[in-house]
Coordinates of C-alpha atoms and ligand atoms in Angstrom, one line a residue:
M1 CA 81.6 97.1 118.0
S2 CA 83.5 100.1 116.6
K3 CA 83.8 100.5 112.9
V4 CA 87.4 101.6 112.0
T5 CA 87.6 103.5 108.6
Q6 CA 90.9 104.3 106.9
I7 CA 90.2 107.1 104.5
G8 CA 92.9 106.5 101.9
H9 CA 91.8 109.1 99.2
P10 CA 94.7 110.1 96.9
L11 CA 94.3 113.7 97.8
I12 CA 94.5 113.0 101.5
L13 CA 97.5 110.7 101.2
H14 CA 99.3 113.3 99.0
K15 CA 98.8 116.0 101.5
L16 CA 99.7 113.7 104.4
A17 CA 103.1 113.1 102.8
F18 CA 103.8 116.9 103.0
I19 CA 102.5 117.0 106.6
R20 CA 104.9 114.2 107.6
D21 CA 107.9 115.8 105.9
K22 CA 110.1 117.4 108.6
K23 CA 111.0 120.2 106.1
T24 CA 107.4 121.4 106.1
G25 CA 107.2 124.6 108.3
S26 CA 104.4 125.6 110.6
K27 CA 102.3 127.7 108.2
D28 CA 102.2 125.0 105.5
F29 CA 101.6 122.4 108.2
R30 CA 98.6 124.3 109.5
D31 CA 97.2 124.8 106.1
L32 CA 97.6 121.1 105.2
V33 CA 96.1 119.8 108.4
S34 CA 93.1 122.1 107.8
E35 CA 92.7 120.9 104.2
V36 CA 93.0 117.2 105.2
S37 CA 90.5 117.7 107.9
M38 CA 88.0 119.2 105.5
L39 CA 88.5 116.3 103.1
M40 CA 88.0 113.7 105.8
A41 CA 84.9 115.5 107.1
Y42 CA 83.3 114.6 103.8
E43 CA 83.7 110.9 104.6
V44 CA 83.0 111.1 108.4
T45 CA 79.6 112.6 107.7
R46 CA 78.7 110.1 105.0
D47 CA 75.9 108.4 107.0
F48 CA 74.2 111.7 108.2
Q49 CA 70.4 111.4 107.7
M50 CA 68.7 113.1 104.8
E51 CA 65.1 114.3 104.5
E52 CA 63.1 115.0 101.3
V53 CA 62.1 118.6 100.8
E54 CA 60.2 120.3 98.1
I55 CA 61.8 123.3 96.4
E56 CA 61.1 125.2 93.3
T57 CA 63.7 125.6 90.6
P58 CA 63.2 128.4 88.0
I59 CA 61.7 125.6 85.8
C60 CA 59.3 123.7 88.1
K61 CA 58.7 122.2 91.6
T62 CA 60.9 119.2 92.5
K63 CA 61.8 117.1 95.5
C64 CA 65.4 117.3 96.8
N65 CA 67.4 115.7 99.7
M66 CA 68.7 117.9 102.5
L67 CA 70.4 117.1 105.8
A68 CA 67.7 116.2 108.4
G69 CA 68.4 119.1 110.8
K70 CA 71.2 117.3 112.5
K71 CA 72.9 119.1 115.3
V72 CA 76.7 118.5 115.3
A73 CA 79.4 119.4 117.7
I74 CA 83.1 119.3 116.8
V75 CA 85.3 118.7 119.9
P76 CA 89.0 119.2 119.4
I77 CA 91.4 117.8 122.0
L78 CA 93.7 120.8 122.7
R79 CA 96.1 121.8 121.5
A80 CA 96.7 119.9 118.3
G81 CA 93.0 119.2 117.6
L82 CA 92.5 123.0 117.2
G83 CA 94.3 122.7 113.8
M84 CA 91.4 120.6 112.5
V85 CA 88.5 122.8 113.4
D86 CA 88.5 125.3 110.6
G87 CA 88.6 122.7 107.9
M88 CA 85.7 120.8 109.5
L89 CA 83.7 124.0 109.9
K90 CA 84.0 124.7 106.2
L91 CA 81.9 121.7 105.5
I92 CA 79.7 121.8 108.6
P93 CA 79.4 125.5 109.2
A94 CA 76.4 125.1 111.7
A95 CA 78.3 122.9 114.0
K96 CA 79.1 124.1 117.5
V97 CA 82.6 123.7 118.9
G98 CA 83.5 122.3 122.4
H99 CA 87.1 122.2 123.7
I100 CA 88.8 119.5 125.8
G101 CA 92.2 120.3 127.1
L102 CA 94.4 117.3 127.7
Y103 CA 98.2 116.9 127.6
R104 CA 100.2 113.7 127.7
D105 CA 102.6 113.5 130.7
E106 CA 105.9 112.9 129.1
E107 CA 107.0 110.4 131.7
T108 CA 103.9 108.3 132.2
L109 CA 102.3 109.0 128.8
Q110 CA 99.0 109.4 130.8
P111 CA 96.6 112.2 129.7
V112 CA 96.1 115.1 132.2
E113 CA 92.9 117.1 131.9
Y114 CA 93.2 120.9 132.2
F115 CA 90.2 122.4 130.3
C116 CA 86.7 121.5 129.3
K117 CA 84.1 123.8 127.7
L118 CA 81.2 122.2 125.8
P119 CA 78.1 123.5 124.1
Q120 CA 75.2 123.5 126.6
D121 CA 73.1 121.1 124.5
I122 CA 76.0 118.6 124.0
V123 CA 73.7 115.7 125.0
E124 CA 71.5 116.3 121.9
R125 CA 74.4 116.6 119.4
D126 CA 76.3 114.2 117.2
I127 CA 79.9 114.7 118.3
I128 CA 83.0 114.5 116.2
V129 CA 86.1 114.4 118.5
V130 CA 89.2 115.5 116.5
D131 CA 92.9 115.1 117.2
P132 CA 95.6 114.7 114.6
M133 CA 97.4 111.9 116.5
L134 CA 96.1 108.7 118.0
A135 CA 99.1 107.2 119.7
T136 CA 98.5 105.2 122.9
G137 CA 94.9 106.2 122.6
G138 CA 94.9 107.5 126.2
S139 CA 94.0 111.1 125.4
A140 CA 91.2 110.2 122.9
A141 CA 89.7 107.5 125.3
D142 CA 89.7 110.0 128.2
A143 CA 88.1 112.8 126.1
I144 CA 85.4 110.4 125.1
T145 CA 84.9 109.2 128.7
L146 CA 84.6 112.9 129.7
L147 CA 81.9 113.5 127.0
K148 CA 80.0 110.4 128.0
N149 CA 80.1 111.5 131.7
K150 CA 78.4 114.7 130.5
G151 CA 75.6 112.6 128.9
A152 CA 76.9 112.6 125.3
K153 CA 75.8 109.5 123.4
N154 CA 76.6 109.7 119.7
I155 CA 80.3 110.2 119.4
R156 CA 82.8 109.5 116.6
L157 CA 86.5 110.0 116.5
M158 CA 88.6 111.5 113.6
C159 CA 92.4 111.5 113.6
L160 CA 94.9 112.0 110.8
I161 CA 97.6 109.5 111.9
S162 CA 97.1 106.6 114.2
A163 CA 99.1 103.7 115.7
P164 CA 97.6 100.2 115.9
E165 CA 98.0 100.4 119.8
G166 CA 95.8 103.5 119.9
I167 CA 93.0 102.1 117.8
K168 CA 93.0 99.0 119.9
H169 CA 92.8 100.9 123.1
V170 CA 90.0 103.4 122.1
T171 CA 87.9 100.7 120.4
S172 CA 88.1 98.4 123.4
V173 CA 87.3 101.1 125.9
H174 CA 84.6 102.6 123.7
P175 CA 83.2 100.0 121.4
D176 CA 80.2 102.2 120.5
V177 CA 82.5 104.9 119.0
D178 CA 83.4 104.7 115.3
V179 CA 86.9 105.7 114.4
Y180 CA 88.1 107.5 111.2
V181 CA 91.8 107.9 110.3
A182 CA 93.8 108.8 107.3
S183 CA 96.7 106.4 108.1
I184 CA 97.3 103.5 110.4
D185 CA 101.1 103.7 110.9
E186 CA 103.5 100.9 111.9
K187 CA 103.9 101.2 115.7
L188 CA 104.8 103.4 118.7
N189 CA 108.5 104.0 119.6
E190 CA 109.8 103.8 123.2
H191 CA 108.8 107.5 123.8
G192 CA 105.2 106.8 122.7
Y193 CA 105.6 108.6 119.4
I194 CA 104.0 107.2 116.2
V195 CA 106.5 105.6 113.7
P196 CA 106.9 107.0 111.1
G197 CA 104.2 109.5 112.2
L198 CA 104.9 113.3 111.9
G199 CA 106.6 114.1 115.2
D200 CA 104.9 116.3 117.8
A201 CA 101.7 117.6 116.2
G202 CA 101.1 120.4 118.7
D203 CA 104.7 121.7 118.4
R204 CA 104.7 121.6 114.6
L205 CA 101.3 123.4 114.4
F206 CA 102.2 126.2 116.7
G207 CA 106.0 126.3 116.3
T208 CA 106.8 125.7 119.9
K209 CA 109.9 123.6 119.4
Ligands
PRP301 C1 99.3 114.8 121.4 C2 98.2 114.6 120.4 C3 97.2 113.8 121.2 C4 98.0 112.9 122.1 C5 98.1 111.6 121.5 O1 98.9 115.8 122.3 O2 97.6 115.8 119.9 O3 96.3 114.6 122.0 O4 99.3 113.5 122.1 O5 98.8 110.7 122.4 P1 98.1 109.5 123.1 O6 97.2 108.8 122.1 O7 99.3 108.6 123.5 O8 97.3 110.0 124.3 P2 100.0 116.3 123.4 O9 99.7 115.6 124.7 O10 101.4 116.3 122.9 O11 99.5 117.8 123.7 P3 99.5 119.1 122.8 O12 98.5 118.8 121.7 O13 99.1 120.2 123.7 O14 100.9 119.3 122.2
URA302 N1 101.6 112.9 120.1 C1 102.1 113.5 119.0 O1 102.0 114.7 118.8 N2 102.9 112.7 118.1 C2 103.0 111.4 118.3 O2 103.6 110.7 117.5 C3 102.4 110.8 119.5 C4 101.7 111.6 120.4

């Protein structure tokens, strides 16, 4: 069964308040999404395996823990997921990045796929799918299905703002996928937008409305 983790760190919640504010312009919005993604990456990678290595300090030899050569892929769902990549790469610089292009049809709210480019060795990698918004959950669930169809096994999902409906959908379709969010908001409105949410993440990131 999926583990759902709400990362309510004070720094994340503080920045999230600015992200939600309609007065926040695209440049600040982008910077804040990147910063929150970096802070969340710290928690999302908490269970990464360590190995003991011997190093030598200027004083003596000692044993230290280092990451056990894990191969990671960050997979943003286009467009809005792009805003989370730089922040994640600050903490996991060796990660490769795959891209999945999906947009939500405004009438049906169903995700439509238009792009997919993944690292060749995606099957061997621990994958973190990123998207700021988990609304109905259709886009995230479809992106994860696409990854599984390519042979990916170890997948986790990281979103900034989620609706209870989206969490329910993704975790029921993909019970093997753990979900990390900064906020679980109240509900979806009649247009499928998260309430209170932040509006349209892609438009706010890229200034397209
Ligand atoms: C937004 C968001 C998610 C999706 C969430 O993308 O970034 O991908 O909606 O909604 P869902 O959980 O109901 O599927 P959108 O389709 O607006 O595309 P964009 O990022 O290109 O703006
Ligand atoms: N996509 C967004 O960008 N915002 C929402 O509230 C829901 C879906």
